[in-house]
C-alpha cells in the first residue's frame, strides 16, 4: 500500500463530530500531565482573538501563577490555500496570490517565486531590473521592520511608537504607489524583471526617504533603547542559544541575534547583492534585546544598500527581452503582428516552463523565504511551496518562553515577528 | 495632633459646599478624558477626536451616552452581586477622597465662616488610606466575580500591586506628616506657606507620585488591566455602564492623585514669591496646579513602556519602600535636631 492511500485512509478516518480528532497527540504535553509542582496549573487560551498575537494565532498555555510552564501554538485560522491555488493558475497569475502569503513581505514572496521560475527558464535578468528589485526589497524590509517595531512597542506598552513607525511606513508605501500604482501587494516583480521602469521623480523621493529614515530610527532609539523600563523588559529575557535555533531551523534576525551571521544576501548572493557594501548585524546572547537591536541595525544597513543601488543604477532595459516569456512593449502591438501574437499567447495561456524543480531561497525581513517550484512543462506550476520563515520561527517560541512570565511571552512573540498570513498560507 | 476646628458650619452651607465641590471635581473627569484623547493624539502625530461638538469637546458625553445605552451584560457564571457592586466600590472610594481636598482656607461667605473644603478631619491622611484600601476591593472583587481566567489574573495583580504600593505611598507621606506636625490636610497646606514640601520632601514627593501612578492603575503601571497580555484584566467581562464606572473610577483617581500631590507637596492654594491674591482665587490656583499633574499623567502614558509584573513588585518592595523608610528616618532626625 502506497503512502498516499495511507494518508487518504487516515484523512477519511477523521470523525468530524468528535471535534475533528485530528490531534493525535494531546494538546497538553506529556510532562505537563504529570506536573510535579505544588500548584495546579491554569490552562489559558491566548487567542485566536487576542490583541497581542499579531493575527489569529492561538497559544494554549499552562500557567503556574504568571509563569508559563508549557505552551503550544495552534495555527491554521487563516489558512487560505494559496499554494493549491497557485497550481490552478499560469505562472504570471501566481505572483499576485503568492504576494499575499506573508502580507508584509510581498516583494520577497514575489522575488522568491520569480527567482525560482527564472532559474527554471534559465532567464537572464537585466542588471537594471536586479537593482530595482534590490531597491524595492530593501524598502520592503524597512517597511516590515516598521510594522514590527510599532506593534512590538505597543505590546510592551509604548503606545506612541506605533504611530511614529506607521508614519515612516506610510512614506514607503507612497514610494511603492509611485512605482507600481499600488501600496500593498504591488505585483511589481515579473518573471524576467520588473513590471515598469521607475517614473520620473522616483529617485528623488527615495533619496529624501533615505535621508529621513536614519534620523527617524535615531528618534526611535532615543525613545526605546535608552529607556530603563524598555531595557528591563528586553535584556536577558527569553534567550535561546545558537545551537537550538539552528536545530529548529530558525533563520533571519532571530538567528543573527544569537551570533550567527547567516544572511543569504551575503552567503548566497542573488539579484546583484554582491555589488553592495553592507554589514550583517549580529547579537551576542540571543535575548529579546539582541533581537530588537539587530533589526534596528538592519534598518540603517538597508538604507545604505538603497543609496548604493540608486547611485549605481545602470541604464538599460527593466525587463528581459525574451518574447516567449515577457510581454512585448505596448507600442509594438499596433505595428507588429508577431508582437500581437506573443501578447495573445502570453495573456491567454501564459508561458511554458521546462520540466524540473527548483528551490530558490532569499533573505527576507523575517528570515529565509524559499520558494519551491516544480514544473511539468505546462504553463501552470505542478507544485508551489513557500518555506515561510514565520512558520519555522514559530517553533522556537515554546523553548524560548518556557518558565518565563506571561508578559515576556507577549514581548517574545512580538520579537519573533510572526505574520500569520505567512504561517498558514 | 488634632485639627483646630473652632467653628461649626450651618447645615445649608455644608450642603451647598459639598454639592459645589463634587460637581466641580466630577466635571474634571470628562475634561481629563477629553484632554487625554486630544493630547495623546497630538503626542502621536494625529488629531484626536474632532467630530462631536466643537474641537471634539462633546466626545466624552457621546462616549458615556453610548456606554450607558448598552445592554447590562453579565457572564452566566459570574457572582452577580459582587459583579455589580465592584465597579460602584471603585467609584465610591475614589470619590470619597474628594471631600478631603482643601481648596482654600476658612473664608467669610454670606456672613458665615466657611472652610473651602469638604471636611477637615484630624485624621485626614489615615482616612485617605482607608479609602485607598477600599478602592482595591473594587478591582479585586470585579476580577474575581467575573469568573474569567484573564479577569482572575488581573484581580490577583491588582491585589498585589495596590497593597504593595500603598505601603510605599503611606511611608512617603510620613515625612510630610512629621514636617507639618499634623495629619489634617488643611494644616499641611497651611504649614507650606513658607516653603512647598516638594523641596524638603523631594524623595517623598517622587515616591508618592510613582506610587500614585500604581494606585490609579495608570501606565506604566497599568498591569491589572494588562492591555497586551491579559486584555483588560479585571475589566475584561465588563461592558456598558459598569465598564463606564470602572473607566470613571480610573480617571477620578488620576484627578484625585493630582489634587493630593498639589495639596501635600505643592502648597495647595499658596502661590510662590509671596503673591497673595484674594481668597476667591485660591480654588482656581489649586485646580490649575492639579491640571498640570493631570497633564503629567497623560504625558507619561504617551511615552513610557509598561513594566513587567515581577519587576513592578520588586521595584515597589526593594526600591520604593526602603527609600521611603530612609526618607522618614532622615526627616525625623532632622526635625528633632533642628527644633
XYZ file of C-alpha atoms in Angstrom:
764
model
C 0.000 0.000 0.000
C 1.439 3.282 -1.011
C 1.982 6.214 1.280
C -0.622 8.303 -0.446
C -3.503 5.931 0.131
C -2.330 5.539 3.710
C -2.722 9.269 4.078
C -6.150 9.238 2.455
C -7.311 6.498 4.792
C -6.148 8.477 7.819
C -7.889 11.506 6.414
C -11.182 9.708 5.980
C -10.938 8.148 9.426
C -11.289 11.579 10.987
C -14.612 11.859 12.739
C -15.689 15.447 12.393
C -18.385 15.072 15.042
C -15.736 14.118 17.604
C -14.122 17.543 17.342
C -12.020 16.605 14.365
C -9.840 14.072 16.094
C -7.001 15.439 14.019
C -4.803 15.987 17.030
C -3.448 12.539 17.636
C -1.149 13.936 20.303
C -2.679 15.572 23.371
C -2.679 19.356 23.447
C -1.019 19.318 26.827
C 2.346 17.653 26.538
C 3.197 14.537 28.489
C 5.403 16.053 31.167
C 2.699 18.593 31.956
C 0.092 15.959 32.759
C 2.478 14.698 35.417
C 3.255 18.161 36.648
C 5.130 17.872 39.901
C 4.689 21.432 41.130
C 2.808 22.273 44.305
C 0.130 24.268 42.478
C -2.497 23.319 39.989
C -1.716 24.683 36.538
C -4.034 27.225 34.974
C -4.535 26.481 31.307
C -5.421 29.565 29.367
C -6.034 30.238 25.704
C -4.280 33.281 24.318
C -6.107 33.804 21.100
C -7.164 33.143 18.403
C -8.699 36.556 19.080
C -6.159 38.291 21.234
C -4.776 41.782 20.649
C -1.146 40.777 21.086
C -0.861 37.647 18.963
C -0.272 39.604 15.743
C -3.070 37.902 13.886
C -5.186 34.858 14.553
C -2.705 32.728 16.431
C -3.858 30.596 19.328
C -1.452 29.891 22.154
C -2.529 27.212 24.590
C -0.532 27.995 27.704
C -0.182 26.301 31.071
C 0.417 28.866 33.768
C 1.700 28.445 37.283
C 0.721 31.795 38.714
C 2.019 34.052 35.969
C 4.849 31.756 34.919
C 4.462 29.771 31.728
C 5.183 26.090 32.198
C 4.043 24.868 28.822
C 2.902 26.478 25.629
C 1.541 25.159 22.396
C 0.993 27.368 19.371
C -2.047 26.313 17.358
C -2.220 27.646 13.821
C -4.455 27.340 10.809
C -7.060 30.003 11.475
C -6.204 31.986 8.344
C -5.383 29.111 6.042
C -6.152 30.322 2.538
C -4.816 27.533 0.352
C -2.617 29.823 -1.692
C -0.170 27.057 -2.575
C -3.001 24.972 -4.034
C -4.499 27.990 -5.780
C -1.151 28.590 -7.437
C -1.381 25.194 -9.146
C -4.520 26.320 -10.991
C -3.001 29.460 -12.447
C -0.487 30.283 -15.179
C 2.877 31.352 -13.804
C 2.306 35.069 -14.297
C -1.005 34.908 -12.479
C 0.586 33.172 -9.497
C 2.541 36.283 -8.499
C -0.447 38.239 -7.100
C -1.623 35.343 -4.934
C 1.819 34.399 -3.713
C 2.398 38.003 -2.653
C -0.479 37.612 -0.223
C 1.159 34.865 1.823
C 3.346 36.998 4.035
C 1.446 40.213 3.653
C 4.244 42.399 4.983
C 6.892 40.978 2.677
C 5.148 40.947 -0.681
C 8.241 41.874 -2.655
C 10.108 38.975 -1.068
C 7.367 36.477 -1.832
C 7.298 37.665 -5.422
C 11.093 37.644 -5.636
C 11.369 34.078 -4.362
C 8.761 32.867 -6.849
C 10.065 34.872 -9.812
C 13.621 33.832 -8.998
C 12.595 30.171 -8.959
C 10.788 30.431 -12.286
C 13.668 32.383 -13.844
C 16.058 29.644 -12.716
C 13.853 27.031 -14.393
C 13.654 29.137 -17.552
C 17.385 29.934 -17.366
C 16.390 33.506 -17.990
C 18.912 36.294 -17.575
C 17.501 39.273 -15.665
C 18.861 42.670 -16.787
C 21.112 44.461 -14.345
C 18.772 47.436 -14.030
C 15.895 45.161 -13.090
C 18.069 43.476 -10.478
C 18.951 46.841 -8.946
C 15.316 47.967 -8.982
C 14.377 44.734 -7.255
C 17.011 45.370 -4.607
C 15.726 48.906 -4.001
C 12.173 47.687 -3.582
C 13.101 44.715 -1.445
C 15.160 46.809 0.931
C 12.368 49.386 1.170
C 10.043 46.492 1.909
C 12.432 45.256 4.592
C 12.365 48.646 6.309
C 8.583 48.780 5.931
C 8.204 45.361 7.532
C 10.551 46.331 10.354
C 8.491 49.480 10.921
C 5.349 47.430 11.440
C 7.304 45.078 13.679
C 8.737 47.907 15.763
C 5.422 49.708 16.126
C 3.430 46.670 17.157
C 6.187 45.321 19.419
C 6.493 48.627 21.214
C 2.725 48.633 21.616
C 2.912 45.149 23.107
C 5.353 46.275 25.769
C 3.208 49.350 26.411
C 4.895 52.178 24.490
C 1.816 53.121 22.534
C 3.055 56.226 20.736
C 5.725 54.274 18.855
C 3.027 52.615 16.776
C 2.057 55.916 15.211
C 5.611 57.102 14.658
C 6.500 53.848 12.952
C 3.394 53.782 10.805
C 4.168 57.320 9.681
C 7.501 56.127 8.267
C 5.822 53.061 6.825
C 3.359 55.264 5.012
C 6.223 57.121 3.364
C 7.498 53.816 1.997
C 4.032 52.854 0.787
C 3.892 56.181 -1.046
C 7.076 55.189 -2.848
C 5.587 51.809 -3.756
C 2.492 53.535 -5.049
C 4.679 55.723 -7.218
C 6.499 52.846 -8.896
C 3.620 50.410 -9.307
C 0.321 52.148 -8.568
C -0.355 50.003 -5.505
C 0.543 50.496 -1.876
C 0.433 46.852 -0.842
C 0.656 43.677 -2.923
C 2.109 45.694 -5.743
C 2.817 42.884 -8.248
C 5.791 44.897 -9.367
C 8.173 41.974 -9.870
C 7.654 39.985 -13.037
C 9.312 36.878 -14.324
C 12.264 38.399 -16.155
C 12.456 41.735 -14.389
C 10.043 44.343 -13.102
C 6.698 45.479 -14.457
C 7.647 49.027 -15.426
C 10.642 51.273 -15.215
C 10.601 53.720 -12.323
C 8.823 57.014 -13.046
C 10.342 60.469 -13.026
C 10.843 61.807 -9.527
C 11.093 58.361 -8.019
C 14.794 58.644 -7.321
C 14.446 61.994 -5.528
C 11.662 60.597 -3.409
C 13.672 57.551 -2.402
C 16.723 59.710 -1.693
C 14.651 62.001 0.501
C 13.416 58.927 2.326
C 16.985 57.661 2.752
C 17.938 60.952 4.345
C 14.973 60.916 6.696
C 14.899 57.262 7.747
C 18.184 57.113 9.725
C 17.075 60.189 11.659
C 13.717 58.584 12.377
C 15.487 55.414 13.514
C 17.669 57.559 15.779
C 14.496 59.008 17.269
C 13.037 55.553 17.835
C 16.239 54.517 19.568
C 16.140 57.630 21.718
C 12.643 56.665 22.838
C 13.292 52.973 23.407
C 16.951 51.971 23.501
C 17.824 54.269 26.363
C 14.616 53.743 28.268
C 15.238 51.978 31.569
C 11.874 50.219 31.563
C 12.338 49.013 27.997
C 15.826 47.723 28.819
C 14.397 45.848 31.789
C 11.760 44.316 29.577
C 14.255 43.250 26.900
C 17.660 42.440 28.388
C 18.255 38.798 29.282
C 14.648 37.977 28.522
C 13.941 34.602 26.891
C 17.372 33.966 25.369
C 17.880 30.918 23.166
C 21.290 29.690 22.107
C 22.524 29.406 18.550
C 22.634 25.606 18.557
C 18.972 25.195 19.500
C 17.965 27.835 16.985
C 19.841 26.033 14.213
C 18.264 22.720 15.189
C 14.845 24.314 14.954
C 15.671 25.752 11.529
C 15.326 29.337 12.666
C 16.703 31.936 10.272
C 16.800 35.683 9.913
C 17.196 38.275 12.658
C 16.398 35.694 15.336
C 19.393 33.566 14.371
C 21.638 36.573 13.860
C 20.675 37.843 17.312
C 22.246 34.673 18.726
C 25.519 35.499 16.996
C 25.340 33.515 13.762
C 25.925 35.894 10.838
C 23.846 33.804 8.428
C 22.379 36.079 5.808
C 21.582 34.794 2.327
C 22.353 38.181 0.851
C 25.991 37.537 1.751
C 26.091 33.764 1.924
C 24.490 33.121 -1.434
C 24.080 36.441 -3.232
C 21.143 36.821 -5.585
C 19.857 39.780 -7.567
C 23.291 41.534 -7.536
C 23.584 41.746 -3.748
C 27.288 41.034 -4.205
C 27.645 44.560 -5.697
C 26.707 46.310 -2.478
C 28.710 47.047 0.602
C 26.743 46.369 3.756
C 27.199 44.762 7.136
C 25.333 41.931 8.804
C 24.364 42.994 12.335
C 24.680 40.210 14.884
C 23.861 39.936 18.566
C 25.666 38.067 21.300
C 23.145 36.500 23.666
C 20.089 35.888 21.575
C 17.794 37.572 24.061
C 14.973 39.963 23.225
C 17.319 42.909 23.354
C 19.546 41.403 20.660
C 16.525 40.617 18.526
C 15.473 44.229 18.839
C 18.943 45.685 18.260
C 19.675 43.507 15.226
C 16.529 44.633 13.456
C 17.137 48.287 14.281
C 20.675 47.997 12.900
C 19.296 46.328 9.783
C 17.246 49.443 9.053
C 20.428 51.509 8.762
C 22.078 48.864 6.579
C 19.053 48.687 4.283
C 19.170 52.437 3.824
C 22.841 52.118 2.849
C 22.012 49.432 0.282
C 19.228 51.544 -1.220
C 21.547 54.531 -1.577
C 24.227 52.423 -3.235
C 21.695 50.888 -5.607
C 20.434 54.329 -6.589
C 23.976 55.584 -7.133
C 24.936 52.627 -9.287
C 21.589 52.136 -11.028
C 22.626 51.038 -14.552
C 20.858 52.180 -17.685
C 19.189 49.548 -19.805
C 16.002 47.566 -20.087
C 13.934 46.963 -16.966
C 12.854 43.506 -18.098
C 14.374 40.658 -20.076
C 13.986 40.615 -23.841
C 12.650 37.076 -24.204
C 9.393 37.439 -26.126
C 8.307 33.929 -25.180
C 8.168 34.930 -21.510
C 7.889 38.698 -21.308
C 5.026 40.780 -22.677
C 6.024 42.878 -25.718
C 6.139 46.657 -25.274
C 2.743 48.260 -25.670
C 3.631 50.389 -28.702
C 4.639 47.324 -30.727
C 1.159 45.850 -30.531
C -0.175 48.338 -33.071
C 2.584 47.769 -35.595
C 3.903 44.243 -35.197
C 1.846 41.151 -35.945
C 4.347 38.963 -34.154
C 4.111 41.095 -31.021
C 0.325 40.787 -31.081
C 0.534 37.004 -31.299
C 3.042 36.858 -28.456
C 0.871 39.118 -26.389
C -2.187 36.992 -27.019
C -0.403 33.746 -26.214
C 1.151 35.120 -23.040
C -2.073 36.573 -21.708
C -4.312 33.621 -22.509
C -2.130 30.578 -21.938
C 0.931 32.037 -20.285
C 4.469 30.913 -20.902
C 5.573 27.320 -20.626
C 8.355 26.360 -18.291
C 10.656 23.410 -18.981
C 10.087 20.451 -16.635
C 12.148 20.396 -13.481
C 12.113 21.582 -9.914
C 13.962 24.298 -8.084
C 14.244 25.795 -4.652
C 15.095 29.487 -4.588
C 15.875 30.957 -1.154
C 16.215 34.657 -0.414
C 16.711 36.649 2.757
C 13.546 38.405 3.856
C 12.807 40.583 6.859
C 11.946 37.523 8.954
C 14.431 35.039 7.573
C 14.710 32.657 4.670
C 11.887 32.876 2.148
C 12.393 29.899 -0.103
C 10.118 29.129 -3.000
C 9.970 25.605 -4.322
C 8.519 25.305 -7.804
C 8.037 22.094 -9.754
C 7.198 22.357 -13.396
C 5.753 19.620 -15.597
C 6.355 21.561 -18.793
C 2.937 23.174 -18.953
C 2.083 26.821 -18.373
C 0.919 26.156 -14.819
C 3.173 25.075 -11.969
C 2.727 21.478 -10.802
C 3.576 22.453 -7.251
C 4.436 25.667 -5.499
C 5.616 25.669 -1.914
C 6.889 28.540 0.157
C 9.220 27.947 3.053
C 7.925 30.776 5.159
C 10.245 31.935 7.947
C 7.368 32.922 10.264
C 6.168 29.325 10.233
C 9.556 27.834 11.030
C 10.495 30.509 13.551
C 7.285 29.978 15.491
C 8.685 26.604 16.590
C 11.235 28.449 18.670
C 8.558 30.169 20.739
C 7.977 27.307 23.183
C 11.667 26.690 24.067
C 12.140 30.441 24.398
C 9.330 31.299 26.751
C 9.095 28.194 28.897
C 9.470 29.190 32.586
C 9.225 32.898 31.908
C 6.470 35.373 32.668
C 3.270 35.842 30.735
C 4.237 39.408 29.828
C 7.546 38.078 28.477
C 5.625 35.732 26.221
C 3.938 38.721 24.619
C 7.236 40.575 24.254
C 8.958 37.496 22.825
C 6.163 36.839 20.390
C 6.478 40.435 19.260
C 10.212 39.945 18.788
C 9.575 36.766 16.786
C 7.542 38.958 14.467
C 5.290 36.213 13.098
C 2.984 37.012 10.213
C 0.036 34.681 10.378
C -0.734 35.047 6.697
C 2.666 33.550 6.019
C 2.366 30.851 8.660
C -0.947 29.471 7.462
C -0.611 30.325 3.769
C -2.232 66.213 66.533
C -5.788 67.413 66.128
C -7.058 69.872 63.588
C -8.327 73.095 65.069
C -11.977 73.269 64.194
C -13.182 76.325 66.057
C -16.414 76.693 64.212
C -19.416 74.741 63.040
C -20.859 75.489 59.633
C -24.651 75.615 59.293
C -26.223 72.613 57.542
C -27.185 74.543 54.420
C -23.641 75.721 53.935
C -22.342 72.178 54.225
C -24.883 71.045 51.658
C -24.026 73.776 49.160
C -20.318 73.267 49.728
C -20.387 69.532 49.122
C -22.532 69.964 46.020
C -20.221 72.571 44.541
C -17.041 70.597 45.304
C -18.380 67.356 43.896
C -19.763 68.977 40.774
C -16.517 70.805 40.073
C -14.260 67.807 40.642
C -16.564 65.370 38.868
C -16.611 67.646 35.897
C -12.865 67.458 35.782
C -13.247 63.767 34.886
C -14.748 64.202 31.405
C -12.374 67.098 30.863
C -9.460 64.824 31.741
C -10.867 62.194 29.420
C -11.071 64.615 26.554
C -7.704 66.162 27.341
C -6.118 62.746 27.344
C -7.530 61.815 23.988
C -6.674 65.147 22.425
C -3.199 65.239 23.916
C -2.446 61.611 23.075
C -3.483 62.460 19.557
C -1.043 65.330 19.428
C 1.728 63.273 21.003
C 1.142 60.635 18.355
C 1.039 62.890 15.302
C -2.729 62.708 14.801
C -5.703 64.893 15.656
C -7.593 63.016 18.326
C -11.391 63.259 18.481
C -12.685 66.243 16.487
C -16.112 65.185 15.212
C -18.501 65.575 18.132
C -19.083 69.192 19.058
C -16.544 71.996 18.639
C -12.986 70.594 18.791
C -14.490 67.239 19.725
C -15.490 68.689 23.084
C -18.633 66.548 23.306
C -16.718 63.312 22.805
C -16.786 62.258 26.498
C -20.540 62.841 26.608
C -21.007 60.787 23.459
C -18.849 58.008 24.901
C -20.707 57.940 28.183
C -24.052 58.050 26.401
C -23.043 55.147 24.213
C -21.815 53.064 27.146
C -24.913 53.745 29.237
C -27.162 52.765 26.346
C -25.661 49.304 26.100
C -27.055 46.055 27.417
C -26.220 45.291 31.038
C -24.372 42.109 30.284
C -23.074 39.698 32.887
C -21.391 36.340 32.234
C -23.575 33.370 33.128
C -21.232 32.099 35.825
C -20.471 35.482 37.356
C -21.209 36.014 41.020
C -23.832 38.547 40.266
C -23.991 40.606 43.429
C -20.227 41.119 43.616
C -20.047 41.634 39.864
C -22.488 44.525 40.110
C -21.197 46.079 43.298
C -17.486 46.063 42.415
C -17.440 48.994 39.939
C -19.518 51.059 42.372
C -16.978 50.392 45.140
C -14.220 51.709 42.897
C -16.056 54.935 42.175
C -17.162 55.498 45.752
C -13.651 55.014 47.099
C -12.188 57.423 44.580
C -14.948 59.988 45.083
C -14.698 59.829 48.856
C -11.228 61.341 48.779
C -12.567 64.482 47.122
C -14.145 65.513 50.412
C -10.708 65.860 51.962
C -9.082 68.094 49.373
C -8.670 71.659 50.630
C -9.304 74.345 48.007
C -8.684 77.276 50.300
C -8.563 78.450 53.890
C -11.507 79.459 56.003
C -13.308 82.406 54.449
C -16.356 84.510 55.105
C -19.302 83.672 52.814
C -22.678 85.404 53.407
C -21.537 86.223 56.921
C -20.823 82.571 57.658
C -17.380 81.274 58.406
C -16.738 78.547 55.829
C -13.797 76.322 55.032
C -13.159 75.912 51.310
C -13.029 72.131 51.598
C -15.421 69.278 52.145
C -14.363 68.251 55.615
C -11.272 68.853 57.671
C -10.756 65.715 59.676
C -7.942 65.428 62.156
C -7.031 62.009 60.721
C -7.060 63.217 57.093
C -4.228 61.068 55.774
C -5.441 57.949 57.550
C -8.891 58.476 56.034
C -7.167 58.727 52.675
C -5.548 55.339 53.068
C -8.728 53.786 54.360
C -10.436 54.800 51.141
C -7.444 53.613 49.118
C -7.808 50.181 50.713
C -11.479 50.081 49.736
C -10.737 51.015 46.124
C -8.611 47.893 45.808
C -11.681 45.800 46.665
C -13.389 47.306 43.655
C -10.782 45.907 41.306
C -10.250 42.606 43.047
C -13.899 41.703 43.556
C -14.678 42.745 39.992
C -11.987 40.474 38.608
C -12.898 37.649 40.942
C -16.637 37.812 40.367
C -16.306 37.767 36.575
C -15.249 34.076 36.647
C -12.842 34.588 33.799
C -9.230 33.483 33.804
C -7.961 36.758 32.425
C -10.006 38.707 34.952
C -8.730 36.423 37.672
C -5.112 37.127 36.753
C -5.929 40.828 36.636
C -7.569 40.670 40.056
C -4.526 38.956 41.560
C -2.274 41.569 40.023
C -4.487 44.361 41.307
C -4.445 42.933 44.816
C -0.673 42.567 44.906
C 0.096 45.880 43.234
C -2.283 48.096 45.154
C -1.328 46.710 48.536
C 2.419 46.909 47.894
C 2.321 50.424 46.613
C 0.047 51.631 49.356
C 2.788 50.711 51.820
C 5.344 52.836 49.971
C 2.856 55.644 49.472
C 1.969 55.685 53.156
C 5.569 55.781 54.269
C 6.326 58.530 51.764
C 3.700 60.680 53.464
C 5.069 60.119 56.961
C 7.821 62.609 56.154
C 5.219 65.216 55.263
C 3.262 64.493 58.410
C 6.367 64.820 60.571
C 7.361 68.101 58.939
C 3.885 69.606 59.167
C 3.158 68.128 62.570
C -0.409 67.278 61.649
C -2.469 64.688 59.844
C -5.050 67.200 58.694
C -4.685 68.136 55.046
C -5.689 71.747 55.720
C -2.985 72.079 58.343
C -0.447 70.516 55.997
C -1.243 73.104 53.322
C -1.054 75.936 55.825
C 2.319 74.678 57.033
C 3.596 75.051 53.460
C 3.114 78.825 53.438
C 6.873 79.369 53.671
C 8.160 76.541 51.523
C 6.341 73.949 49.438
C 7.091 70.483 50.662
C 8.381 69.164 47.391
C 11.692 70.871 48.247
C 12.363 69.446 51.728
C 10.411 66.272 50.951
C 11.632 65.728 47.407
C 12.200 61.998 47.855
C 8.798 61.654 49.443
C 7.260 63.553 46.528
C 8.835 61.276 43.927
C 7.779 58.133 45.795
C 4.262 59.464 46.279
C 3.920 60.301 42.599
C 5.230 56.925 41.412
C 3.005 55.116 43.888
C 0.165 57.348 42.704
C 0.628 56.008 39.191
C 0.456 52.475 40.570
C -2.566 53.225 42.769
C -4.562 54.665 39.896
C -3.545 51.830 37.519
C -2.115 54.237 35.036
C 0.636 53.368 32.577
C 3.463 52.461 33.098
C 1.822 50.567 35.987
C -1.374 49.573 34.221
C -0.753 45.916 34.960
C -4.134 44.948 36.460
C -5.513 45.974 33.096
C -2.561 44.445 31.244
C -3.775 45.567 27.875
C -1.249 43.499 25.943
C -1.225 40.239 27.846
C -4.419 39.853 29.880
C -6.651 42.022 27.687
C -8.291 44.342 30.168
C -7.616 42.197 33.247
C -10.253 42.756 35.909
C -12.445 44.648 33.415
C -12.426 42.002 30.655
C -16.005 40.909 31.259
C -17.389 44.349 31.950
C -19.266 46.371 29.373
C -21.708 49.224 29.131
C -22.477 51.260 32.208
C -20.436 49.070 34.541
C -17.373 49.468 32.409
C -18.059 53.201 32.306
C -17.972 53.089 36.097
C -14.526 51.495 36.121
C -13.389 53.922 33.499
C -14.611 56.860 35.512
C -13.025 55.493 38.677
C -9.660 55.359 36.932
C -9.854 58.950 35.759
C -11.264 60.089 39.065
C -8.224 58.500 40.707
C -5.985 60.449 38.362
C -7.743 63.686 39.280
C -7.672 62.857 42.978
C -3.977 61.888 42.993
C -3.184 65.126 41.168
C -5.098 67.126 43.780
C -3.389 65.254 46.595
C 0.047 65.893 45.099
C -0.788 69.587 44.942
C -2.111 69.547 48.488
C 0.700 67.599 50.072
C 3.728 68.786 48.145
C 2.889 71.835 46.054
C 1.470 74.164 48.635
C -2.232 73.771 47.898
C -3.646 77.249 47.364
C -0.381 79.077 48.072
C 1.404 80.909 45.298
C 5.176 81.343 45.175
C 7.141 84.606 45.530
C 4.849 85.981 48.207
C 1.958 86.609 45.813
C -1.143 86.712 47.957
C -4.325 87.028 45.867
C -7.812 87.380 47.342
C -9.323 84.178 48.678
C -11.717 83.600 45.805
C -8.667 82.862 43.622
C -7.494 80.022 45.882
C -9.658 77.219 44.414
C -8.587 78.257 40.923
C -4.924 78.038 41.948
C -5.454 74.527 43.294
C -7.287 73.371 40.165
C -4.679 74.852 37.800
C -1.876 73.162 39.709
C -3.797 69.878 39.622
C -4.318 70.174 35.876
C -0.563 70.361 35.480
C -0.239 66.963 37.159
C -3.101 65.550 35.137
C -1.126 66.583 32.071
C 1.895 64.846 33.537
C -0.085 61.617 33.875
C -1.073 61.815 30.210
C 2.429 62.659 29.115
C 3.852 59.616 30.886
C 1.222 57.411 29.305
C 2.226 58.557 25.838
C 5.917 57.977 26.460
C 6.791 55.009 28.635
C 6.518 51.265 28.051
C 4.997 49.112 30.779
C 6.882 47.228 33.461
C 6.594 43.510 33.923
C 4.607 42.254 36.889
C 7.549 40.862 38.889
C 9.659 43.925 38.091
C 6.860 46.096 39.381
C 6.690 44.181 42.633
C 10.425 44.185 43.210
C 10.563 47.888 42.392
C 7.874 48.570 44.959
C 9.325 46.444 47.750
C 13.042 46.691 47.085
C 13.410 50.295 45.927
C 10.453 52.458 46.883
C 9.742 51.042 50.330
C 13.334 51.199 51.684
C 13.705 54.648 50.161
C 10.517 55.808 51.849
C 11.721 54.379 55.159
C 15.058 56.140 54.804
C 13.246 59.344 53.949
C 11.104 59.014 57.050
C 14.142 58.354 59.216
C 16.141 61.288 57.866
C 13.156 63.617 58.159
C 12.516 62.542 61.741
C 16.159 63.050 62.719
C 16.313 66.445 61.044
C 13.053 67.637 62.580
C 14.165 66.575 66.058
C 17.640 68.105 65.782
C 16.554 71.355 64.153
C 13.667 72.024 66.543
